């Protein structure tokens, strides 16, 4: 292996054809444009395979790898676990294997901020349902329940021990709540099928869904509060520079500092939900 180039960075992108991933790469490069020692790999290219990526890592021998998306991170973790690594745009990051040199920016916003936004948009929806797995989100839920109480919301939670228990948990939870809040949980959201199942069952009972990533808007979520990509990448780039300077990182995986709000007006009208009209001004994207 060639000598590690001081300050060099390899950008691994899960797929540049994904708009959000392309934006993340552009933003990251713009913040480090003065650095000449940047290399890029797009895992979405057909001619790129694992052996090719391993060869690039071996030849470039970067000091740090910036991973955009879960696929890129998993590849980096497999081929270069010992490298300093920063990730962003990784859904359900808690399910990722975390090495001692792994850092990143969560894709999920702080619960308190999200709950305040929900309350502002839909003051009549006061009973919010949450599906969660205790191994991943017991502590998160405890804190979220406190935050909810502060803004006049009641969280009604149903534990999901494994993916086979999802249907029964949904049947138990949905009749008790005004809305379902999808959180980042690798057991509840184990794949596209489980996500579609949750949205379809909720829709059949006229229960709106709040979610945390723009992808859920295509499934029919009423309101999505997503992390703002430029802000998140700014955090990731600062973290990368600090790691290259051997500075101590205060928090291994901080929450994103900015948000992007998507409102599905079709669902508002379909369900006949009371919407605070003043809140519309803070929406970034409206689905009609």
Short mmCIF file of C-alpha atoms in Angstrom, two decimals:
data_model
loop_
_atom_site.label_atom_id
_atom_site.label_comp_id
_atom_site.label_asym_id
_atom_site.label_seq_id
_atom_site.Cartn_x
_atom_site.Cartn_y
_atom_site.Cartn_z
CA UNK A 1 0.00 0.00 0.00
CA UNK A 2 1.25 3.48 -0.82
CA UNK A 3 2.01 5.93 1.96
CA UNK A 4 -1.04 7.66 3.33
CA UNK A 5 -1.30 11.16 1.88
CA UNK A 6 -1.66 13.65 4.73
CA UNK A 7 -4.99 15.43 4.60
CA UNK A 8 -6.25 13.45 1.62
CA UNK A 9 -9.96 12.64 1.36
CA UNK A 10 -11.82 10.04 -0.66
CA UNK A 11 -15.50 10.74 -1.31
CA UNK A 12 -17.57 7.57 -1.64
CA UNK A 13 -21.04 8.31 -3.04
CA UNK A 14 -23.73 5.59 -2.92
CA UNK A 15 -25.20 6.83 -6.19
CA UNK A 16 -24.64 10.19 -7.87
CA UNK A 17 -27.88 9.79 -9.82
CA UNK A 18 -29.76 10.26 -6.54
CA UNK A 19 -30.38 14.00 -6.35
CA UNK A 20 -29.78 14.32 -2.61
CA UNK A 21 -26.52 12.39 -2.80
CA UNK A 22 -25.31 14.49 -5.72
CA UNK A 23 -26.15 17.66 -3.80
CA UNK A 24 -24.27 16.39 -0.75
CA UNK A 25 -21.14 15.75 -2.84
CA UNK A 26 -21.32 19.16 -4.51
CA UNK A 27 -21.76 20.88 -1.15
CA UNK A 28 -18.91 18.94 0.43
CA UNK A 29 -16.52 19.74 -2.41
CA UNK A 30 -17.46 23.43 -2.35
CA UNK A 31 -16.47 23.60 1.31
CA UNK A 32 -13.13 21.95 0.64
CA UNK A 33 -12.47 23.43 -2.81
CA UNK A 34 -9.03 24.69 -1.79
CA UNK A 35 -7.88 21.13 -1.21
CA UNK A 36 -6.23 19.51 -4.23
CA UNK A 37 -6.11 16.06 -2.61
CA UNK A 38 -9.76 15.06 -3.10
CA UNK A 39 -10.72 11.86 -4.91
CA UNK A 40 -14.25 10.73 -5.80
CA UNK A 41 -15.93 7.37 -6.42
CA UNK A 42 -19.52 6.90 -7.54
CA UNK A 43 -20.80 3.47 -6.50
CA UNK A 44 -23.72 3.94 -8.87
CA UNK A 45 -21.52 3.48 -11.95
CA UNK A 46 -21.96 0.06 -13.55
CA UNK A 47 -18.26 -0.42 -14.18
CA UNK A 48 -17.41 0.13 -10.51
CA UNK A 49 -17.26 -3.06 -8.46
CA UNK A 50 -15.91 -3.95 -5.03
CA UNK A 51 -12.51 -5.00 -6.38
CA UNK A 52 -12.21 -1.69 -8.23
CA UNK A 53 -13.09 0.29 -5.14
CA UNK A 54 -10.61 -1.69 -3.06
CA UNK A 55 -7.91 -0.91 -5.62
CA UNK A 56 -8.72 2.82 -5.53
CA UNK A 57 -8.57 2.87 -1.74
CA UNK A 58 -5.26 0.99 -1.81
CA UNK A 59 -3.71 3.31 -4.41
CA UNK A 60 -5.06 6.60 -3.06
CA UNK A 61 -4.66 5.54 0.57
CA UNK A 62 -6.66 8.52 1.85
CA UNK A 63 -6.38 9.78 5.40
CA UNK A 64 -10.17 10.12 5.59
CA UNK A 65 -13.18 8.73 3.72
CA UNK A 66 -16.42 10.72 3.43
CA UNK A 67 -19.37 8.41 2.80
CA UNK A 68 -22.64 9.67 1.31
CA UNK A 69 -25.46 7.22 1.99
CA UNK A 70 -25.59 3.83 3.71
CA UNK A 71 -24.25 1.82 0.76
CA UNK A 72 -21.10 3.92 0.61
CA UNK A 73 -20.57 3.61 4.34
CA UNK A 74 -21.01 -0.17 4.34
CA UNK A 75 -18.48 -0.46 1.52
CA UNK A 76 -15.99 1.74 3.35
CA UNK A 77 -16.49 -0.18 6.58
CA UNK A 78 -15.84 -3.46 4.78
CA UNK A 79 -12.75 -2.37 2.86
CA UNK A 80 -11.17 0.31 5.07
CA UNK A 81 -12.56 0.00 8.59
CA UNK A 82 -9.38 1.42 10.12
CA UNK A 83 -9.65 4.71 8.20
CA UNK A 84 -11.06 7.89 9.68
CA UNK A 85 -14.60 7.95 8.32
CA UNK A 86 -17.38 10.53 8.23
CA UNK A 87 -20.84 9.71 6.91
CA UNK A 88 -24.02 11.64 6.12
CA UNK A 89 -27.39 10.90 4.44
CA UNK A 90 -27.44 7.41 5.95
CA UNK A 91 -30.99 6.33 6.83
CA UNK A 92 -31.26 4.36 10.08
CA UNK A 93 -27.62 4.98 10.96
CA UNK A 94 -28.04 3.10 14.25
CA UNK A 95 -28.06 -0.18 12.35
CA UNK A 96 -24.64 0.56 10.84
CA UNK A 97 -21.52 -1.08 12.31
CA UNK A 98 -19.58 1.66 14.10
CA UNK A 99 -15.80 1.45 14.20
CA UNK A 100 -13.60 3.42 16.58
CA UNK A 101 -12.77 5.89 13.78
CA UNK A 102 -16.36 6.32 12.59
CA UNK A 103 -18.14 9.66 12.84
CA UNK A 104 -21.11 11.15 11.05
CA UNK A 105 -24.16 13.39 11.01
CA UNK A 106 -27.48 11.77 11.82
CA UNK A 107 -30.24 11.97 9.24
CA UNK A 108 -32.82 12.47 12.00
CA UNK A 109 -33.66 15.78 13.67
CA UNK A 110 -34.03 16.28 17.47
CA UNK A 111 -37.38 14.98 18.73
CA UNK A 112 -38.25 18.16 20.61
CA UNK A 113 -37.86 20.35 17.52
CA UNK A 114 -39.89 17.93 15.40
CA UNK A 115 -42.72 17.71 17.95
CA UNK A 116 -42.96 21.50 18.19
CA UNK A 117 -43.30 21.64 14.41
CA UNK A 118 -46.01 18.96 14.38
CA UNK A 119 -47.94 20.88 17.04
CA UNK A 120 -47.61 24.12 15.07
CA UNK A 121 -48.90 22.58 11.84
CA UNK A 122 -51.64 20.37 13.26
CA UNK A 123 -52.80 21.59 16.69
CA UNK A 124 -55.70 19.12 16.70
CA UNK A 125 -53.53 16.00 16.44
CA UNK A 126 -52.58 15.43 20.07
CA UNK A 127 -52.18 11.66 20.33
CA UNK A 128 -49.12 10.56 18.38
CA UNK A 129 -48.32 6.88 17.92
CA UNK A 130 -44.77 5.55 17.76
CA UNK A 131 -43.55 2.08 16.80
CA UNK A 132 -40.11 1.31 18.20
CA UNK A 133 -37.69 -1.41 19.18
CA UNK A 134 -36.39 -1.22 22.74
CA UNK A 135 -32.83 -2.15 21.81
CA UNK A 136 -32.52 0.84 19.48
CA UNK A 137 -34.89 3.53 20.73
CA UNK A 138 -35.87 3.00 24.39
CA UNK A 139 -33.77 5.95 25.56
CA UNK A 140 -34.86 8.09 22.61
CA UNK A 141 -38.51 7.38 23.42
CA UNK A 142 -38.08 8.32 27.07
CA UNK A 143 -36.70 11.72 26.08
CA UNK A 144 -39.29 12.21 23.33
CA UNK A 145 -42.13 11.58 25.78
CA UNK A 146 -40.80 14.39 27.98
CA UNK A 147 -40.50 16.72 24.98
CA UNK A 148 -44.03 15.83 23.87
CA UNK A 149 -45.48 16.64 27.28
CA UNK A 150 -43.86 20.08 27.13
CA UNK A 151 -45.80 20.94 23.95
CA UNK A 152 -49.12 19.36 24.94
CA UNK A 153 -48.77 16.13 22.97
CA UNK A 154 -49.21 12.58 24.23
CA UNK A 155 -47.00 9.86 22.75
CA UNK A 156 -48.54 6.41 22.72
CA UNK A 157 -45.83 3.87 21.96
CA UNK A 158 -45.92 0.23 20.92
CA UNK A 159 -42.80 -1.90 21.16
CA UNK A 160 -41.89 -4.09 18.19
CA UNK A 161 -39.65 -6.97 19.29
CA UNK A 162 -38.94 -8.14 15.74
CA UNK A 163 -40.21 -7.49 12.21
CA UNK A 164 -42.66 -10.41 12.47
CA UNK A 165 -44.50 -8.52 15.21
CA UNK A 166 -45.05 -5.41 13.09
CA UNK A 167 -48.61 -6.16 11.93
CA UNK A 168 -49.91 -6.97 15.41
CA UNK A 169 -48.22 -3.86 16.84
CA UNK A 170 -49.86 -1.70 14.16
CA UNK A 171 -53.29 -3.21 14.83
CA UNK A 172 -52.85 -2.51 18.53
CA UNK A 173 -51.57 1.05 18.11
CA UNK A 174 -53.50 2.70 15.27
CA UNK A 175 -56.98 2.74 16.90
CA UNK A 176 -55.54 4.63 19.90
CA UNK A 177 -53.87 7.52 18.08
CA UNK A 178 -54.58 10.55 15.87
CA UNK A 179 -51.42 10.15 13.81
CA UNK A 180 -48.49 7.75 13.39
CA UNK A 181 -44.97 9.12 13.73
CA UNK A 182 -42.39 7.06 11.84
CA UNK A 183 -38.99 7.25 13.48
CA UNK A 184 -35.63 5.85 12.43
CA UNK A 185 -35.78 2.28 13.69
CA UNK A 186 -34.13 -0.60 11.81
CA UNK A 187 -36.50 -3.22 13.24
CA UNK A 188 -39.72 -1.35 12.46
CA UNK A 189 -38.49 -0.14 9.06
CA UNK A 190 -36.60 -3.26 8.05
CA UNK A 191 -37.08 -2.67 4.31
CA UNK A 192 -39.32 -1.20 1.59
CA UNK A 193 -42.02 -3.82 2.17
CA UNK A 194 -42.44 -2.98 5.85
CA UNK A 195 -42.53 0.74 5.06
CA UNK A 196 -45.21 0.26 2.42
CA UNK A 197 -47.17 -2.01 4.76
CA UNK A 198 -47.20 0.62 7.51
CA UNK A 199 -48.30 3.41 5.18
CA UNK A 200 -51.03 1.30 3.57
CA UNK A 201 -52.47 0.09 6.88
CA UNK A 202 -52.42 3.63 8.27
CA UNK A 203 -54.12 4.97 5.16
CA UNK A 204 -56.83 2.29 5.30
CA UNK A 205 -57.71 3.54 8.80
CA UNK A 206 -57.46 7.21 7.75
CA UNK A 207 -54.54 7.73 10.10
CA UNK A 208 -52.04 10.30 8.80
CA UNK A 209 -48.32 9.63 9.00
CA UNK A 210 -45.50 11.95 10.03
CA UNK A 211 -42.02 10.93 8.86
CA UNK A 212 -38.37 11.97 8.86
CA UNK A 213 -37.13 11.51 5.30
CA UNK A 214 -38.30 12.81 1.93
CA UNK A 215 -38.60 9.28 0.56
CA UNK A 216 -41.70 8.77 2.72
CA UNK A 217 -43.53 11.58 0.92
CA UNK A 218 -43.74 9.33 -2.14
CA UNK A 219 -45.48 6.72 0.03
CA UNK A 220 -48.15 9.21 1.12
CA UNK A 221 -46.85 10.65 4.40
CA UNK A 222 -48.78 13.75 5.49
CA UNK A 223 -45.79 15.70 6.77
CA UNK A 224 -42.08 15.06 6.38
CA UNK A 225 -39.48 16.98 8.35
CA UNK A 226 -36.19 16.06 6.74
CA UNK A 227 -32.63 17.14 7.43
CA UNK A 228 -31.42 20.05 5.30
CA UNK A 229 -28.67 18.69 3.06
CA UNK A 230 -26.40 21.79 2.80
CA UNK A 231 -26.48 22.31 6.57
CA UNK A 232 -25.83 18.63 7.25
CA UNK A 233 -22.90 18.55 4.82
CA UNK A 234 -21.44 21.66 6.42
CA UNK A 235 -21.43 19.78 9.72
CA UNK A 236 -19.82 16.75 8.07
CA UNK A 237 -17.13 18.85 6.37
CA UNK A 238 -16.24 20.61 9.64
CA UNK A 239 -16.04 17.22 11.34
CA UNK A 240 -13.76 15.91 8.58
CA UNK A 241 -11.42 18.89 8.88
CA UNK A 242 -11.29 18.52 12.66
CA UNK A 243 -10.41 14.83 12.31
CA UNK A 244 -7.66 15.65 9.82
CA UNK A 245 -6.30 18.17 12.33
CA UNK A 246 -6.50 15.55 15.10
CA UNK A 247 -8.96 17.67 17.05
CA UNK A 248 -11.28 16.01 19.54
CA UNK A 249 -14.83 15.49 18.25
CA UNK A 250 -17.40 16.49 20.88
CA UNK A 251 -20.20 14.26 19.59
CA UNK A 252 -19.68 11.20 17.41
CA UNK A 253 -23.02 11.43 15.55
CA UNK A 254 -24.73 14.81 16.13
CA UNK A 255 -28.23 15.67 14.95
CA UNK A 256 -28.60 17.78 11.79
CA UNK A 257 -28.76 21.51 12.44
CA UNK A 258 -31.30 22.45 9.74
CA UNK A 259 -34.61 21.13 8.42
CA UNK A 260 -36.54 20.75 5.16
CA UNK A 261 -40.35 20.47 5.42
CA UNK A 262 -42.63 18.69 2.93
CA UNK A 263 -46.42 18.94 3.27
CA UNK A 264 -48.86 16.67 1.44
CA UNK A 265 -51.95 18.84 0.86
CA UNK A 266 -53.72 15.92 -0.85
CA UNK A 267 -53.68 14.04 2.45
CA UNK A 268 -54.74 17.13 4.42
CA UNK A 269 -57.86 17.39 2.26
CA UNK A 270 -58.46 13.64 2.04
CA UNK A 271 -58.42 13.19 5.82
CA UNK A 272 -60.13 16.52 6.58
CA UNK A 273 -57.39 17.53 9.01
CA UNK A 274 -57.23 20.97 10.64
CA UNK A 275 -54.12 22.73 9.33
CA UNK A 276 -52.70 25.92 10.79
CA UNK A 277 -52.60 28.09 7.66
CA UNK A 278 -49.88 30.28 9.17
CA UNK A 279 -47.54 27.29 9.15
CA UNK A 280 -47.60 26.97 5.36
CA UNK A 281 -45.05 29.77 5.05
CA UNK A 282 -42.39 27.53 6.61
CA UNK A 283 -42.95 24.69 4.11
CA UNK A 284 -40.19 24.02 1.57
CA UNK A 285 -42.25 21.74 -0.69
CA UNK A 286 -46.01 21.22 -1.07
CA UNK A 287 -47.48 18.12 -2.70
CA UNK A 288 -50.83 18.93 -4.32
#
